[in-house]
Amino acid sequence: YMEEKLNDGFNLITQSTLLVEAIEFLQKGFSWSDEKSNRILERLNSKKQKTPYGAIYKENGKIVIAVLLFYQGRSFIEGKDVINLSSWFALQSHRGIEAITFAKDLVEALDDKIITDYTPSAAACKIFKSLNFIQMEVDRYEIGARNKFPFFSILPLVSVIKYLKFLFFGLKFLHIL
């Protein structure tokens, strides 16, 4: 296979060699254990993703911002792939305008996808709100079986699912706890 030749700036991750580099950057930024990083790498590599593994921003040949993207399936209603943002990290020096520019580039690059984020940080929420995402609250339910009566139940959870989503008509929603 051909190795990606990347320029500085925004790049989508489409090959596992760059994915390893991004996960190493995220591991350092989030202080992950090797075990956690390896599990994430295995999970992303185990699925034949039709979508990018993530995105990075490089400066002087080094990653300064990275995010992972997990393929969630396809929405047949909207006819788009669904991907979930995970583990967005920027060096302290790149958490201002650079992070906003990165988010804009990411949204543009993934314009044909439904984007979700189940656990956005407060900073990510501010950035995506600045990109005209609007807040939308959704209730979450837990469905499960138990070993005592009643054996099956659907329980509403107090928490609200948090995620970013492109929905019908290209409207952008931001779900916040």
mmCIF file of C-alpha atoms in Angstrom:
data_model
loop_
_atom_site.group_PDB
_atom_site.id
_atom_site.type_symbol
_atom_site.label_atom_id
_atom_site.label_comp_id
_atom_site.label_asym_id
_atom_site.label_seq_id
_atom_site.Cartn_x
_atom_site.Cartn_y
_atom_site.Cartn_z
ATOM 1 C CA TYR A 1 0.000 0.000 0.000
ATOM 2 C CA MET A 2 1.041 3.580 -0.423
ATOM 3 C CA GLU A 3 1.892 5.630 2.611
ATOM 4 C CA GLU A 4 0.024 8.885 3.010
ATOM 5 C CA LYS A 5 2.128 11.971 2.370
ATOM 6 C CA LEU A 6 0.651 14.601 4.624
ATOM 7 C CA ASN A 7 1.058 18.308 4.551
ATOM 8 C CA ASP A 8 0.809 20.521 7.585
ATOM 9 C CA GLY A 9 -2.754 21.546 8.367
ATOM 10 C CA PHE A 10 -5.988 19.553 8.512
ATOM 11 C CA ASN A 11 -5.965 15.916 7.360
ATOM 12 C CA LEU A 12 -8.464 13.067 7.639
ATOM 13 C CA ILE A 13 -7.013 9.767 8.889
ATOM 14 C CA THR A 14 -7.638 7.044 6.308
ATOM 15 C CA GLN A 15 -4.697 4.685 6.913
ATOM 16 C CA SER A 16 -3.692 2.746 10.000
ATOM 17 C CA THR A 17 -0.117 4.125 10.069
ATOM 18 C CA LEU A 18 -1.459 7.636 10.675
ATOM 19 C CA LEU A 19 -4.051 6.230 13.094
ATOM 20 C CA VAL A 20 -1.255 4.822 15.258
ATOM 21 C CA GLU A 21 0.456 8.232 15.286
ATOM 22 C CA ALA A 22 -2.818 9.950 16.257
ATOM 23 C CA ILE A 23 -3.526 7.460 19.051
ATOM 24 C CA GLU A 24 0.009 7.952 20.420
ATOM 25 C CA PHE A 25 -0.641 11.722 20.469
ATOM 26 C CA LEU A 26 -3.999 11.218 22.219
ATOM 27 C CA GLN A 27 -2.472 8.742 24.687
ATOM 28 C CA LYS A 28 0.062 11.339 25.738
ATOM 29 C CA GLY A 29 -2.555 14.120 25.903
ATOM 30 C CA PHE A 30 -5.117 12.112 27.903
ATOM 31 C CA SER A 31 -2.563 10.040 29.894
ATOM 32 C CA TRP A 32 -4.067 6.793 28.620
ATOM 33 C CA SER A 33 -2.538 3.455 29.512
ATOM 34 C CA ASP A 34 -0.945 1.409 26.741
ATOM 35 C CA GLU A 35 -3.774 -1.084 27.239
ATOM 36 C CA LYS A 36 -6.441 1.550 26.552
ATOM 37 C CA SER A 37 -4.623 2.828 23.467
ATOM 38 C CA ASN A 38 -4.227 -0.711 22.148
ATOM 39 C CA ARG A 39 -7.948 -1.465 22.696
ATOM 40 C CA ILE A 40 -8.910 1.684 20.779
ATOM 41 C CA LEU A 41 -6.514 0.846 17.946
ATOM 42 C CA GLU A 42 -7.806 -2.738 17.767
ATOM 43 C CA ARG A 43 -11.417 -1.575 17.761
ATOM 44 C CA LEU A 44 -10.870 0.902 14.937
ATOM 45 C CA ASN A 45 -8.734 -1.535 12.917
ATOM 46 C CA SER A 46 -11.136 -4.458 13.445
ATOM 47 C CA LYS A 47 -13.926 -2.754 11.546
ATOM 48 C CA LYS A 48 -13.796 -2.118 7.859
ATOM 49 C CA GLN A 49 -14.724 1.532 8.183
ATOM 50 C CA LYS A 50 -16.099 3.247 5.113
ATOM 51 C CA THR A 51 -15.391 6.492 6.917
ATOM 52 C CA PRO A 52 -12.127 8.051 8.131
ATOM 53 C CA TYR A 53 -10.647 6.814 11.435
ATOM 54 C CA GLY A 54 -10.256 10.377 12.636
ATOM 55 C CA ALA A 55 -8.725 13.725 11.822
ATOM 56 C CA ILE A 56 -5.560 15.547 12.768
ATOM 57 C CA TYR A 57 -4.029 18.966 12.471
ATOM 58 C CA LYS A 58 -0.281 18.987 11.861
ATOM 59 C CA GLU A 59 2.092 21.871 12.381
ATOM 60 C CA ASN A 60 5.789 21.609 11.484
ATOM 61 C CA GLY A 61 5.237 17.901 10.831
ATOM 62 C CA LYS A 62 3.840 17.186 14.311
ATOM 63 C CA ILE A 63 0.270 16.487 15.368
ATOM 64 C CA VAL A 64 -1.112 19.321 17.508
ATOM 65 C CA ILE A 65 -4.852 18.424 17.367
ATOM 66 C CA ALA A 66 -6.502 15.020 16.897
ATOM 67 C CA VAL A 67 -9.924 13.415 17.120
ATOM 68 C CA LEU A 68 -11.071 9.831 16.537
ATOM 69 C CA LEU A 69 -14.149 8.906 14.516
ATOM 70 C CA PHE A 70 -16.061 5.682 15.157
ATOM 71 C CA TYR A 71 -18.372 4.405 12.428
ATOM 72 C CA GLN A 72 -21.825 3.740 13.934
ATOM 73 C CA GLY A 73 -23.706 2.450 10.897
ATOM 74 C CA ARG A 74 -25.922 3.989 8.274
ATOM 75 C CA SER A 75 -29.094 6.006 8.668
ATOM 76 C CA PHE A 76 -31.438 4.782 5.981
ATOM 77 C CA ILE A 77 -33.873 7.602 6.773
ATOM 78 C CA GLU A 78 -31.302 10.263 5.856
ATOM 79 C CA GLY A 79 -29.189 8.036 3.601
ATOM 80 C CA LYS A 80 -25.977 8.974 5.413
ATOM 81 C CA ASP A 81 -23.270 7.216 7.398
ATOM 82 C CA VAL A 82 -23.292 7.942 11.138
ATOM 83 C CA ILE A 83 -19.981 8.574 12.884
ATOM 84 C CA ASN A 84 -19.209 9.433 16.491
ATOM 85 C CA LEU A 85 -16.550 11.937 17.538
ATOM 86 C CA SER A 86 -14.353 10.653 20.342
ATOM 87 C CA SER A 87 -11.279 11.795 22.230
ATOM 88 C CA TRP A 88 -10.748 15.266 20.766
ATOM 89 C CA PHE A 89 -7.492 16.699 22.111
ATOM 90 C CA ALA A 90 -5.543 19.847 21.251
ATOM 91 C CA LEU A 91 -2.244 20.992 22.696
ATOM 92 C CA GLN A 92 -2.709 23.909 25.093
ATOM 93 C CA SER A 93 -1.181 26.212 22.481
ATOM 94 C CA HIS A 94 -3.888 25.206 19.950
ATOM 95 C CA ARG A 95 -7.090 25.482 21.975
ATOM 96 C CA GLY A 96 -8.221 28.846 20.650
ATOM 97 C CA ILE A 97 -8.731 29.859 17.036
ATOM 98 C CA GLU A 98 -6.885 26.727 15.854
ATOM 99 C CA ALA A 99 -9.437 24.451 17.575
ATOM 100 C CA ILE A 100 -12.334 26.390 16.030
ATOM 101 C CA THR A 101 -10.699 26.210 12.590
ATOM 102 C CA PHE A 102 -10.126 22.465 13.085
ATOM 103 C CA ALA A 103 -13.802 21.972 14.009
ATOM 104 C CA LYS A 104 -14.909 23.952 10.925
ATOM 105 C CA ASP A 105 -12.630 21.870 8.696
ATOM 106 C CA LEU A 106 -13.938 18.666 10.296
ATOM 107 C CA VAL A 107 -17.581 19.653 9.801
ATOM 108 C CA GLU A 108 -16.899 20.576 6.161
ATOM 109 C CA ALA A 109 -14.946 17.367 5.480
ATOM 110 C CA LEU A 110 -17.743 15.249 6.994
ATOM 111 C CA ASP A 111 -20.627 17.207 5.493
ATOM 112 C CA ASP A 112 -22.088 14.058 3.922
ATOM 113 C CA LYS A 113 -22.213 12.264 7.326
ATOM 114 C CA ILE A 114 -24.320 12.416 10.468
ATOM 115 C CA ILE A 115 -21.931 13.367 13.270
ATOM 116 C CA THR A 116 -22.586 12.447 16.899
ATOM 117 C CA ASP A 117 -20.646 13.118 20.098
ATOM 118 C CA TYR A 118 -22.015 11.363 23.171
ATOM 119 C CA THR A 119 -19.569 12.978 25.593
ATOM 120 C CA PRO A 120 -18.593 16.476 24.446
ATOM 121 C CA SER A 121 -16.422 18.517 26.782
ATOM 122 C CA ALA A 122 -17.560 21.976 27.823
ATOM 123 C CA ALA A 123 -14.988 23.447 25.422
ATOM 124 C CA ALA A 124 -16.242 21.279 22.532
ATOM 125 C CA CYS A 125 -19.817 22.385 23.269
ATOM 126 C CA LYS A 126 -18.781 26.057 23.057
ATOM 127 C CA ILE A 127 -16.919 25.496 19.802
ATOM 128 C CA PHE A 128 -19.764 23.628 18.119
ATOM 129 C CA LYS A 129 -22.308 26.181 19.338
ATOM 130 C CA SER A 130 -20.132 28.838 17.675
ATOM 131 C CA LEU A 131 -20.545 26.832 14.443
ATOM 132 C CA ASN A 132 -24.336 27.228 14.696
ATOM 133 C CA PHE A 133 -25.107 23.916 16.337
ATOM 134 C CA ILE A 134 -28.223 24.296 18.463
ATOM 135 C CA GLN A 135 -29.009 22.565 21.727
ATOM 136 C CA MET A 136 -31.489 19.701 21.674
ATOM 137 C CA GLU A 137 -32.293 17.455 24.619
ATOM 138 C CA VAL A 138 -33.121 13.792 24.158
ATOM 139 C CA ASP A 139 -34.222 11.301 26.802
ATOM 140 C CA ARG A 140 -32.317 8.023 27.074
ATOM 141 C CA TYR A 141 -33.858 4.700 28.037
ATOM 142 C CA GLU A 142 -32.253 1.548 29.345
ATOM 143 C CA ILE A 143 -33.760 -1.745 28.208
ATOM 144 C CA GLY A 144 -32.784 -4.904 30.023
ATOM 145 C CA ALA A 145 -33.665 -8.250 31.550
ATOM 146 C CA ARG A 146 -33.467 -9.146 35.236
ATOM 147 C CA ASN A 147 -33.395 -12.404 37.180
ATOM 148 C CA LYS A 148 -36.472 -11.456 39.261
ATOM 149 C CA PHE A 149 -39.985 -10.241 38.480
ATOM 150 C CA PRO A 150 -40.605 -8.240 36.358
ATOM 151 C CA PHE A 151 -38.118 -10.007 34.121
ATOM 152 C CA PHE A 152 -38.109 -7.344 31.408
ATOM 153 C CA SER A 153 -38.198 -3.585 31.853
ATOM 154 C CA ILE A 154 -37.697 -0.300 30.079
ATOM 155 C CA LEU A 155 -36.317 2.271 32.503
ATOM 156 C CA PRO A 156 -36.013 5.995 31.761
ATOM 157 C CA LEU A 157 -32.640 7.349 32.820
ATOM 158 C CA VAL A 158 -32.343 10.706 34.531
ATOM 159 C CA SER A 159 -29.448 11.740 32.362
ATOM 160 C CA VAL A 160 -29.784 13.152 28.886
ATOM 161 C CA ILE A 161 -27.831 11.760 25.973
ATOM 162 C CA LYS A 162 -25.215 14.236 24.911
ATOM 163 C CA TYR A 163 -24.258 14.317 21.288
ATOM 164 C CA LEU A 164 -23.720 16.414 18.213
ATOM 165 C CA LYS A 165 -25.813 15.523 15.244
ATOM 166 C CA PHE A 166 -26.535 16.580 11.735
ATOM 167 C CA LEU A 167 -30.233 15.905 11.385
ATOM 168 C CA PHE A 168 -32.960 16.392 8.801
ATOM 169 C CA PHE A 169 -32.573 19.304 6.416
ATOM 170 C CA GLY A 170 -28.940 19.770 7.463
ATOM 171 C CA LEU A 171 -29.896 21.259 10.829
ATOM 172 C CA LYS A 172 -27.184 20.924 13.446
ATOM 173 C CA PHE A 173 -28.028 19.937 17.005
ATOM 174 C CA LEU A 174 -25.934 19.882 20.139
ATOM 175 C CA HIS A 175 -27.073 17.650 22.982
ATOM 176 C CA ILE A 176 -25.855 18.708 26.413
ATOM 177 C CA LEU A 177 -26.307 17.112 29.834
#
